mmCIF file of C-alpha atoms in Angstrom:
data_model
loop_
_atom_site.group_PDB
_atom_site.id
_atom_site.type_symbol
_atom_site.label_atom_id
_atom_site.label_comp_id
_atom_site.label_asym_id
_atom_site.label_seq_id
_atom_site.Cartn_x
_atom_site.Cartn_y
_atom_site.Cartn_z
ATOM 1 C CA MET A 43 87.955 104.068 107.003
ATOM 2 C CA GLN A 44 88.247 104.483 110.846
ATOM 3 C CA LYS A 45 84.089 103.506 112.116
ATOM 4 C CA GLU A 46 82.725 104.844 115.464
ATOM 5 C CA ASN A 47 82.142 103.228 118.481
ATOM 6 C CA VAL A 48 78.826 102.229 118.975
ATOM 7 C CA TYR A 49 77.058 102.448 122.547
ATOM 8 C CA PHE A 50 73.772 101.509 124.030
ATOM 9 C CA ASP A 51 73.005 103.247 127.404
ATOM 10 C CA GLY A 52 69.938 100.904 128.338
ATOM 11 C CA ASP A 53 66.595 103.230 127.237
ATOM 12 C CA GLU A 54 66.917 102.118 123.176
ATOM 13 C CA ASP A 55 64.374 100.021 121.819
ATOM 14 C CA ILE A 56 64.987 96.730 120.777
ATOM 15 C CA SER A 57 64.364 97.949 116.940
ATOM 16 C CA GLU A 58 66.733 101.424 117.099
ATOM 17 C CA VAL A 59 69.426 98.525 118.711
ATOM 18 C CA GLN A 60 68.700 96.254 115.485
ATOM 19 C CA ASP A 61 69.017 99.302 112.792
ATOM 20 C CA THR A 62 72.067 100.632 114.579
ATOM 21 C CA THR A 63 73.581 96.898 114.270
ATOM 22 C CA ILE A 64 72.805 96.505 110.589
ATOM 23 C CA GLN A 65 73.813 99.449 108.991
ATOM 24 C CA SER A 66 77.177 98.800 110.887
ATOM 25 C CA THR A 67 78.039 95.436 110.043
ATOM 26 C CA HIS A 68 76.627 96.549 106.703
ATOM 27 C CA GLU A 69 79.032 99.250 106.821
ATOM 28 C CA ILE A 70 81.929 96.695 107.909
ATOM 29 C CA LEU A 71 80.842 94.452 104.897
ATOM 30 C CA ASN A 72 81.473 97.001 102.123
ATOM 31 C CA ASP A 73 84.562 98.055 103.402
ATOM 32 C CA SER A 74 85.767 94.787 104.070
ATOM 33 C CA VAL A 75 84.089 93.981 99.614
ATOM 34 C CA GLU A 76 85.862 97.030 99.327
ATOM 35 C CA LEU A 77 89.303 96.288 99.863
ATOM 36 C CA ALA A 78 89.176 92.925 98.781
ATOM 37 C CA PHE A 79 88.895 94.205 95.387
ATOM 38 C CA GLN A 80 91.584 96.439 95.866
ATOM 39 C CA GLU A 81 93.634 93.251 97.001
ATOM 40 C CA ILE A 82 92.305 91.341 93.808
ATOM 41 C CA ASN A 83 93.092 94.116 91.702
ATOM 42 C CA PHE A 84 96.975 94.680 92.667
ATOM 43 C CA VAL A 85 97.312 91.697 92.359
ATOM 44 C CA ALA A 86 96.079 91.254 89.293
ATOM 45 C CA ASN A 87 98.438 94.259 87.755
ATOM 46 C CA VAL A 88 101.033 92.377 89.086
ATOM 47 C CA ARG A 89 100.756 89.204 87.636
ATOM 48 C CA ASP A 90 99.662 91.429 83.711
ATOM 49 C CA GLU A 91 103.471 93.059 84.253
ATOM 50 C CA ILE A 92 104.870 89.642 85.614
ATOM 51 C CA ALA A 93 103.379 88.106 82.315
ATOM 52 C CA ASP A 94 104.899 91.028 80.550
ATOM 53 C CA HIS A 95 108.101 91.049 81.869
ATOM 54 C CA ILE A 96 108.469 86.875 80.846
ATOM 55 C CA TRP A 97 106.774 87.876 77.317
ATOM 56 C CA ARG A 98 109.888 90.449 76.230
ATOM 57 C CA ALA A 99 112.397 88.117 77.720
ATOM 58 C CA ASN A 100 111.089 85.699 74.861
ATOM 59 C CA ARG A 101 111.387 87.706 72.226
ATOM 60 C CA ARG A 102 115.001 88.326 72.428
#
């Protein structure tokens, strides 16, 4: 997911900057974790498919 860049013009107070930074970091971390789980699931599916092929080959 493409994120919007956040720009500060200098008129923000510290809590506004902190809140925006925390929210942005939270979104990035969530996206990273989601991608990691997708990759893990993909690898697990490939592993299962390979195991199935080996099992079928050994039954012949």
